[in-house]
Amino acid sequence: MFRTQLQAAVAAALCTISSAHAAVAEKPSTLADQQSVAITIYNENLALVKDVRRIALDAGLNRLALREVSGNLRPETALLRSLSHPGSLSLLEQNFDFDLLTPAKLLEKYVGREVRIVRTHPQTGAESTVSALVLAANSGVVLKIGDRIETGLPGRIVYDGVPANLRDRPTLVSELASARAGAQTVELSYLSGGLSWKVDYVAELNAADDALDLNGWVTLTNRSGTAYPNARLQLVAGDVNRVRDEMVVAARSARAMAAPAALEQKMAQESLFEYHLYTLGRPTTIADNQTKQVALLGASGVPVAKELVLQGSDYYYRSSVGNVGQKMKVGVFVQFENKEASRLGLPMPKGVVRVYKKDSAGNAQFVGEDRIDHTPKNERVRLKLGEAFDVTADKKQTDFKRRDTYSPWSYVHESAYEIVLKNAKKEPVVVVVREPVPGDWSMLEETQRHRKVAAGTAEWNVRVPAEGSATLRYRVLVRY
């Protein structure tokens, strides 16, 4: 019976839509009708909005103007359905009006139409009104007043009305057929741009540089053209290639990860497809043109390791170069494990980690920052914070010669190097010397045994005494 009523309503609406279009009064719906709103924001400036409103509809044809939707709404993704009476609505036509009312837009809409110009006499203050035809409104206004063509604005412009397709707020106008009269709870869902989020981490190192306190903050930015009061907020972390409806249906069967006592999880986290979904446990209001910060996680006493690295290059293994560099910079890195044993163990969305350390007066000072990619549980986080001030290196090539080969298409080079590491600190340090050696290579001589950490990388851990220096010498044979 219900389906028969709906089919009859649709058929009647389709037969009369062209003639009835002007006769059907527009039913405006504002945020005052909103029952709830839920937002799921993805990494790449994309959000799924679910806007639930209570609206009174007539049986048959309705022209519903849903005001204060996102100005970046993608109309092809909009879906309107009845929650209180499923199947009672049938969408016939849909228009998204995002051309907002401004003086310039109003003037553009009146090109080819008449307006009235009100002029004020500069001495007497008396007002006079003349009719004018708007000829153009591109980078200024061109008017025809009587038999004259004038540019600029000679006075106040009076318009007869506001064009129907010019709105003060972004509006989705839906022409639909309803099988019943009365109030219904409807849900409008759509994808929108203009909503984005990112994560910023703040870390504070302890005095010994062997542990840190970590806090993560989500920064939300809303430039969508409307506000979302008391919204249920969810964030999807991951590199989404194509958004599908099934991706936003959370897999509730996924087991929530247990957080250790030292980790304060501010947003609930769960797996979603091949991504991670973060849910704020309370409603929050996201105003238009607003940036808002929400706490994501907090952990204290996370063990870290500091590393000083002298990173080499492969170009000087191919030719004679002599002096490679004086007072070369030594990079400063810190790293920690994203594990429960390290008081973390939570998927960390990509973002910038800013690291601070307290000085002797107890004031936190900024010591460096680095960007991390999406980091799953049990992975290592490695941050480059800067270059060491008190630890430097002098590097030179002490020998280079070409060896004879049996083929004109191959090359064999033998070269030797000396690296002097200097430490001005009052405590000893260990510097990792990392050399990217090209081709097929073998170490002929070395003052300290190397580690072959990769096919083309040799590495030495060189201990440098306090306020002293240490010298590393090695000779390598390289085949191409």
PDB file of C-alpha atoms in Angstrom, residues 140-356:
ATOM      1  CA  GLY A 140      33.407  48.062 -13.065  1.00  0.00           C
ATOM      2  CA  VAL A 141      29.913  49.003 -14.242  1.00  0.00           C
ATOM      3  CA  VAL A 142      28.680  50.347 -17.604  1.00  0.00           C
ATOM      4  CA  LEU A 143      25.214  51.981 -17.551  1.00  0.00           C
ATOM      5  CA  LYS A 144      22.926  53.428 -20.181  1.00  0.00           C
ATOM      6  CA  ILE A 145      21.028  56.388 -18.763  1.00  0.00           C
ATOM      7  CA  GLY A 146      18.719  57.926 -21.351  1.00  0.00           C
ATOM      8  CA  ASP A 147      20.845  58.462 -24.467  1.00  0.00           C
ATOM      9  CA  ARG A 148      24.136  58.489 -22.525  1.00  0.00           C
ATOM     10  CA  ILE A 149      26.598  55.714 -21.641  1.00  0.00           C
ATOM     11  CA  GLU A 150      28.149  56.178 -18.203  1.00  0.00           C
ATOM     12  CA  THR A 151      30.757  54.203 -16.278  1.00  0.00           C
ATOM     13  CA  GLY A 152      31.279  54.003 -12.570  1.00  0.00           C
ATOM     14  CA  LEU A 153      28.602  54.342  -9.936  1.00  0.00           C
ATOM     15  CA  PRO A 154      26.959  57.756 -10.188  1.00  0.00           C
ATOM     16  CA  GLY A 155      24.852  57.122  -7.064  1.00  0.00           C
ATOM     17  CA  ARG A 156      23.084  54.450  -5.061  1.00  0.00           C
ATOM     18  CA  ILE A 157      21.684  51.549  -7.075  1.00  0.00           C
ATOM     19  CA  VAL A 158      18.180  50.371  -6.247  1.00  0.00           C
ATOM     20  CA  TYR A 159      17.195  46.873  -7.376  1.00  0.00           C
ATOM     21  CA  ASP A 160      13.682  45.488  -7.777  1.00  0.00           C
ATOM     22  CA  GLY A 161      14.552  42.236  -5.989  1.00  0.00           C
ATOM     23  CA  VAL A 162      17.091  39.477  -5.456  1.00  0.00           C
ATOM     24  CA  PRO A 163      17.334  36.845  -8.232  1.00  0.00           C
ATOM     25  CA  ALA A 164      16.108  33.422  -7.171  1.00  0.00           C
ATOM     26  CA  ASN A 165      19.456  31.695  -7.799  1.00  0.00           C
ATOM     27  CA  LEU A 166      21.432  34.194  -5.714  1.00  0.00           C
ATOM     28  CA  ARG A 167      21.544  33.052  -2.091  1.00  0.00           C
ATOM     29  CA  ASP A 168      22.886  34.575   1.085  1.00  0.00           C
ATOM     30  CA  ARG A 169      24.075  31.112   2.209  1.00  0.00           C
ATOM     31  CA  PRO A 170      25.042  27.970   0.225  1.00  0.00           C
ATOM     32  CA  THR A 171      21.777  26.148  -0.475  1.00  0.00           C
ATOM     33  CA  LEU A 172      20.869  22.752  -1.908  1.00  0.00           C
ATOM     34  CA  VAL A 173      17.425  22.911  -3.561  1.00  0.00           C
ATOM     35  CA  SER A 174      15.759  19.511  -3.966  1.00  0.00           C
ATOM     36  CA  GLU A 175      12.556  18.872  -5.841  1.00  0.00           C
ATOM     37  CA  LEU A 176      11.117  15.683  -4.437  1.00  0.00           C
ATOM     38  CA  ALA A 177       7.906  13.725  -4.123  1.00  0.00           C
ATOM     39  CA  SER A 178       6.716  12.620  -0.699  1.00  0.00           C
ATOM     40  CA  ALA A 179       4.234   9.789  -0.188  1.00  0.00           C
ATOM     41  CA  ARG A 180       2.906  11.389   3.005  1.00  0.00           C
ATOM     42  CA  ALA A 181       2.290  14.765   4.590  1.00  0.00           C
ATOM     43  CA  GLY A 182       3.748  15.866   7.900  1.00  0.00           C
ATOM     44  CA  ALA A 183       7.085  16.190   9.642  1.00  0.00           C
ATOM     45  CA  GLN A 184       9.854  13.787   8.757  1.00  0.00           C
ATOM     46  CA  THR A 185      13.405  13.288   9.954  1.00  0.00           C
ATOM     47  CA  VAL A 186      15.644  13.365   6.897  1.00  0.00           C
ATOM     48  CA  GLU A 187      19.375  12.891   6.442  1.00  0.00           C
ATOM     49  CA  LEU A 188      21.419  14.714   3.840  1.00  0.00           C
ATOM     50  CA  SER A 189      24.838  13.127   3.289  1.00  0.00           C
ATOM     51  CA  TYR A 190      27.476  14.475   0.935  1.00  0.00           C
ATOM     52  CA  LEU A 191      31.206  14.772   0.313  1.00  0.00           C
ATOM     53  CA  SER A 192      32.715  18.209   0.675  1.00  0.00           C
ATOM     54  CA  GLY A 193      35.989  20.052   0.306  1.00  0.00           C
ATOM     55  CA  GLY A 194      37.006  22.906   2.557  1.00  0.00           C
ATOM     56  CA  LEU A 195      37.437  20.697   5.642  1.00  0.00           C
ATOM     57  CA  SER A 196      40.884  19.420   6.534  1.00  0.00           C
ATOM     58  CA  TRP A 197      42.912  18.183   9.463  1.00  0.00           C
ATOM     59  CA  LYS A 198      46.510  17.606  10.389  1.00  0.00           C
ATOM     60  CA  VAL A 199      48.386  16.388  13.425  1.00  0.00           C
ATOM     61  CA  ASP A 200      51.071  18.290  15.301  1.00  0.00           C
ATOM     62  CA  TYR A 201      53.151  16.599  17.977  1.00  0.00           C
ATOM     63  CA  VAL A 202      54.918  18.336  20.853  1.00  0.00           C
ATOM     64  CA  ALA A 203      57.771  16.424  22.507  1.00  0.00           C
ATOM     65  CA  GLU A 204      59.892  17.458  25.475  1.00  0.00           C
ATOM     66  CA  LEU A 205      63.259  15.799  26.046  1.00  0.00           C
ATOM     67  CA  ASN A 206      64.539  15.148  29.542  1.00  0.00           C
ATOM     68  CA  ALA A 207      67.907  16.412  30.785  1.00  0.00           C
ATOM     69  CA  ALA A 208      69.734  13.221  29.804  1.00  0.00           C
ATOM     70  CA  ASP A 209      68.238  13.084  26.284  1.00  0.00           C
ATOM     71  CA  ASP A 210      67.138   9.490  26.891  1.00  0.00           C
ATOM     72  CA  ALA A 211      63.356   9.975  27.330  1.00  0.00           C
ATOM     73  CA  LEU A 212      60.638  12.352  26.204  1.00  0.00           C
ATOM     74  CA  ASP A 213      57.044  13.318  26.909  1.00  0.00           C
ATOM     75  CA  LEU A 214      54.868  13.325  23.781  1.00  0.00           C
ATOM     76  CA  ASN A 215      51.528  15.027  23.104  1.00  0.00           C
ATOM     77  CA  GLY A 216      49.598  14.918  19.824  1.00  0.00           C
ATOM     78  CA  TRP A 217      47.115  17.581  18.729  1.00  0.00           C
ATOM     79  CA  VAL A 218      44.661  17.478  15.839  1.00  0.00           C
ATOM     80  CA  THR A 219      44.278  20.824  14.049  1.00  0.00           C
ATOM     81  CA  LEU A 220      40.952  21.175  12.210  1.00  0.00           C
ATOM     82  CA  THR A 221      40.422  23.874   9.601  1.00  0.00           C
ATOM     83  CA  ASN A 222      36.964  24.743   8.288  1.00  0.00           C
ATOM     84  CA  ARG A 223      36.744  26.815   5.112  1.00  0.00           C
ATOM     85  CA  SER A 224      33.634  25.103   3.774  1.00  0.00           C
ATOM     86  CA  GLY A 225      31.308  28.122   4.053  1.00  0.00           C
ATOM     87  CA  THR A 226      29.128  26.906   6.927  1.00  0.00           C
ATOM     88  CA  ALA A 227      29.337  25.974  10.609  1.00  0.00           C
ATOM     89  CA  TYR A 228      28.806  22.544  12.164  1.00  0.00           C
ATOM     90  CA  PRO A 229      27.396  22.982  15.698  1.00  0.00           C
ATOM     91  CA  ASN A 230      27.743  20.115  18.188  1.00  0.00           C
ATOM     92  CA  ALA A 231      29.127  17.809  15.515  1.00  0.00           C
ATOM     93  CA  ARG A 232      30.126  14.192  16.029  1.00  0.00           C
ATOM     94  CA  LEU A 233      33.691  14.221  14.746  1.00  0.00           C
ATOM     95  CA  GLN A 234      35.689  11.387  13.198  1.00  0.00           C
ATOM     96  CA  LEU A 235      39.043  11.478  11.406  1.00  0.00           C
ATOM     97  CA  VAL A 236      40.398   8.971   8.909  1.00  0.00           C
ATOM     98  CA  ALA A 237      44.194   8.613   8.828  1.00  0.00           C
ATOM     99  CA  GLY A 238      45.610   7.026   5.700  1.00  0.00           C
ATOM    100  CA  ASP A 239      46.274   7.735   2.051  1.00  0.00           C
ATOM    101  CA  VAL A 240      42.800   7.298   0.561  1.00  0.00           C
ATOM    102  CA  ASN A 241      42.901   6.904  -3.211  1.00  0.00           C
ATOM    103  CA  ARG A 242      39.158   6.798  -3.847  1.00  0.00           C
ATOM    104  CA  VAL A 243      36.422   7.388  -1.286  1.00  0.00           C
ATOM    105  CA  ARG A 244      33.635   4.809  -1.366  1.00  0.00           C
ATOM    106  CA  ASP A 245      30.466   4.651   0.705  1.00  0.00           C
ATOM    107  CA  GLU A 246      31.502   1.328   2.224  1.00  0.00           C
ATOM    108  CA  MET A 247      34.645   2.910   3.606  1.00  0.00           C
ATOM    109  CA  VAL A 248      32.710   5.205   5.923  1.00  0.00           C
ATOM    110  CA  VAL A 249      30.739   2.346   7.450  1.00  0.00           C
ATOM    111  CA  ALA A 250      32.980   1.584  10.396  1.00  0.00           C
ATOM    112  CA  ALA A 251      33.938  -2.035  10.998  1.00  0.00           C
ATOM    113  CA  ARG A 252      32.684  -2.149  14.564  1.00  0.00           C
ATOM    114  CA  SER A 253      33.917  -5.699  14.932  1.00  0.00           C
ATOM    115  CA  ALA A 254      37.507  -4.449  14.883  1.00  0.00           C
ATOM    116  CA  ARG A 255      38.979  -4.766  18.345  1.00  0.00           C
ATOM    117  CA  ALA A 256      40.027  -1.475  19.922  1.00  0.00           C
ATOM    118  CA  MET A 257      43.686  -1.363  20.847  1.00  0.00           C
ATOM    119  CA  ALA A 258      44.505  -1.476  24.520  1.00  0.00           C
ATOM    120  CA  ALA A 259      46.507   1.522  25.652  1.00  0.00           C
ATOM    121  CA  PRO A 260      49.150   1.168  28.332  1.00  0.00           C
ATOM    122  CA  ALA A 261      48.803   3.118  31.527  1.00  0.00           C
ATOM    123  CA  ALA A 262      51.421   5.677  30.498  1.00  0.00           C
ATOM    124  CA  LEU A 263      49.528   6.518  27.278  1.00  0.00           C
ATOM    125  CA  GLU A 264      46.551   8.829  27.531  1.00  0.00           C
ATOM    126  CA  GLN A 265      44.421   8.259  24.428  1.00  0.00           C
ATOM    127  CA  LYS A 266      42.306  11.396  23.902  1.00  0.00           C
ATOM    128  CA  MET A 267      40.470  10.062  20.803  1.00  0.00           C
ATOM    129  CA  ALA A 268      39.227   6.477  20.415  1.00  0.00           C
ATOM    130  CA  GLN A 269      40.994   4.624  17.623  1.00  0.00           C
ATOM    131  CA  GLU A 270      40.002   1.637  15.498  1.00  0.00           C
ATOM    132  CA  SER A 271      40.914   0.009  12.213  1.00  0.00           C
ATOM    133  CA  LEU A 272      38.851   0.974   9.173  1.00  0.00           C
ATOM    134  CA  PHE A 273      39.562  -0.876   5.922  1.00  0.00           C
ATOM    135  CA  GLU A 274      43.315  -0.226   5.428  1.00  0.00           C
ATOM    136  CA  TYR A 275      43.199   3.012   7.407  1.00  0.00           C
ATOM    137  CA  HIS A 276      42.670   4.131  10.983  1.00  0.00           C
ATOM    138  CA  LEU A 277      39.598   5.912  12.306  1.00  0.00           C
ATOM    139  CA  TYR A 278      39.806   8.317  15.246  1.00  0.00           C
ATOM    140  CA  THR A 279      36.595   9.290  17.049  1.00  0.00           C
ATOM    141  CA  LEU A 280      36.196  12.227  19.415  1.00  0.00           C
ATOM    142  CA  GLY A 281      34.159  11.085  22.397  1.00  0.00           C
ATOM    143  CA  ARG A 282      32.196  14.331  22.736  1.00  0.00           C
ATOM    144  CA  PRO A 283      30.423  16.706  20.336  1.00  0.00           C
ATOM    145  CA  THR A 284      32.361  19.755  19.188  1.00  0.00           C
ATOM    146  CA  THR A 285      31.361  22.887  17.278  1.00  0.00           C
ATOM    147  CA  ILE A 286      33.395  23.737  14.179  1.00  0.00           C
ATOM    148  CA  ALA A 287      32.676  27.330  13.174  1.00  0.00           C
ATOM    149  CA  ASP A 288      33.101  28.626   9.638  1.00  0.00           C
ATOM    150  CA  ASN A 289      36.570  30.037   8.895  1.00  0.00           C
ATOM    151  CA  GLN A 290      37.894  28.562  12.133  1.00  0.00           C
ATOM    152  CA  THR A 291      40.940  26.567  13.138  1.00  0.00           C
ATOM    153  CA  LYS A 292      40.359  24.300  16.133  1.00  0.00           C
ATOM    154  CA  GLN A 293      42.714  22.043  18.082  1.00  0.00           C
ATOM    155  CA  VAL A 294      41.640  18.764  19.695  1.00  0.00           C
ATOM    156  CA  ALA A 295      43.852  16.549  21.866  1.00  0.00           C
ATOM    157  CA  LEU A 296      44.757  13.245  20.192  1.00  0.00           C
ATOM    158  CA  LEU A 297      47.162  11.428  22.531  1.00  0.00           C
ATOM    159  CA  GLY A 298      49.638  11.921  25.344  1.00  0.00           C
ATOM    160  CA  ALA A 299      52.521   9.759  26.580  1.00  0.00           C
ATOM    161  CA  SER A 300      55.245  10.311  29.157  1.00  0.00           C
ATOM    162  CA  GLY A 301      58.659   8.778  29.710  1.00  0.00           C
ATOM    163  CA  VAL A 302      59.046   7.411  26.175  1.00  0.00           C
ATOM    164  CA  PRO A 303      62.622   6.022  25.846  1.00  0.00           C
ATOM    165  CA  VAL A 304      64.647   7.697  23.082  1.00  0.00           C
ATOM    166  CA  ALA A 305      68.128   7.310  21.636  1.00  0.00           C
ATOM    167  CA  LYS A 306      70.160  10.264  20.384  1.00  0.00           C
ATOM    168  CA  GLU A 307      72.466   9.725  17.436  1.00  0.00           C
ATOM    169  CA  LEU A 308      75.154  11.890  15.819  1.00  0.00           C
ATOM    170  CA  VAL A 309      75.587  11.051  12.120  1.00  0.00           C
ATOM    171  CA  LEU A 310      78.202  12.166   9.603  1.00  0.00           C
ATOM    172  CA  GLN A 311      76.598  11.385   6.250  1.00  0.00           C
ATOM    173  CA  GLY A 312      78.956  10.930   3.292  1.00  0.00           C
ATOM    174  CA  SER A 313      78.446  11.005  -0.497  1.00  0.00           C
ATOM    175  CA  ASP A 314      79.330   8.638  -3.315  1.00  0.00           C
ATOM    176  CA  TYR A 315      80.813  11.090  -5.839  1.00  0.00           C
ATOM    177  CA  TYR A 316      84.365  11.099  -4.452  1.00  0.00           C
ATOM    178  CA  TYR A 317      84.758   7.337  -4.950  1.00  0.00           C
ATOM    179  CA  ARG A 318      84.825   7.849  -8.739  1.00  0.00           C
ATOM    180  CA  SER A 319      87.622  10.401  -9.128  1.00  0.00           C
ATOM    181  CA  SER A 320      90.481  12.219  -7.451  1.00  0.00           C
ATOM    182  CA  VAL A 321      89.127  15.044  -5.298  1.00  0.00           C
ATOM    183  CA  GLY A 322      91.695  15.679  -2.556  1.00  0.00           C
ATOM    184  CA  ASN A 323      90.073  17.767   0.173  1.00  0.00           C
ATOM    185  CA  VAL A 324      86.434  16.719   0.601  1.00  0.00           C
ATOM    186  CA  GLY A 325      85.422  19.163   3.334  1.00  0.00           C
ATOM    187  CA  GLN A 326      86.463  21.103   6.442  1.00  0.00           C
ATOM    188  CA  LYS A 327      84.320  21.533   9.564  1.00  0.00           C
ATOM    189  CA  MET A 328      81.622  19.371   8.049  1.00  0.00           C
ATOM    190  CA  LYS A 329      78.268  19.276   9.827  1.00  0.00           C
ATOM    191  CA  VAL A 330      77.263  16.297  11.944  1.00  0.00           C
ATOM    192  CA  GLY A 331      73.510  15.659  11.992  1.00  0.00           C
ATOM    193  CA  VAL A 332      71.610  15.212  15.270  1.00  0.00           C
ATOM    194  CA  PHE A 333      68.852  12.582  15.334  1.00  0.00           C
ATOM    195  CA  VAL A 334      66.571  11.156  18.007  1.00  0.00           C
ATOM    196  CA  GLN A 335      64.538   8.007  17.586  1.00  0.00           C
ATOM    197  CA  PHE A 336      62.018   6.015  19.576  1.00  0.00           C
ATOM    198  CA  GLU A 337      59.929   2.892  19.118  1.00  0.00           C
ATOM    199  CA  ASN A 338      56.155   3.187  18.725  1.00  0.00           C
ATOM    200  CA  LYS A 339      55.585   0.165  20.968  1.00  0.00           C
ATOM    201  CA  GLU A 340      53.604  -0.553  24.097  1.00  0.00           C
ATOM    202  CA  ALA A 341      56.877  -1.462  25.814  1.00  0.00           C
ATOM    203  CA  SER A 342      58.009   2.120  25.081  1.00  0.00           C
ATOM    204  CA  ARG A 343      54.776   3.531  26.588  1.00  0.00           C
ATOM    205  CA  LEU A 344      53.262   4.195  23.145  1.00  0.00           C
ATOM    206  CA  GLY A 345      51.884   1.535  20.787  1.00  0.00           C
ATOM    207  CA  LEU A 346      49.279   3.624  18.927  1.00  0.00           C
ATOM    208  CA  PRO A 347      49.014   4.334  15.173  1.00  0.00           C
ATOM    209  CA  MET A 348      50.394   7.849  14.708  1.00  0.00           C
ATOM    210  CA  PRO A 349      48.972   9.934  11.811  1.00  0.00           C
ATOM    211  CA  LYS A 350      51.455  11.877   9.718  1.00  0.00           C
ATOM    212  CA  GLY A 351      52.428  15.313  10.955  1.00  0.00           C
ATOM    213  CA  VAL A 352      55.175  17.519  12.317  1.00  0.00           C
ATOM    214  CA  VAL A 353      56.962  16.638  15.578  1.00  0.00           C
ATOM    215  CA  ARG A 354      58.365  19.686  17.398  1.00  0.00           C
ATOM    216  CA  VAL A 355      60.887  18.921  20.110  1.00  0.00           C
ATOM    217  CA  TYR A 356      61.679  21.073  23.160  1.00  0.00           C
TER     218      TYR A 356
END
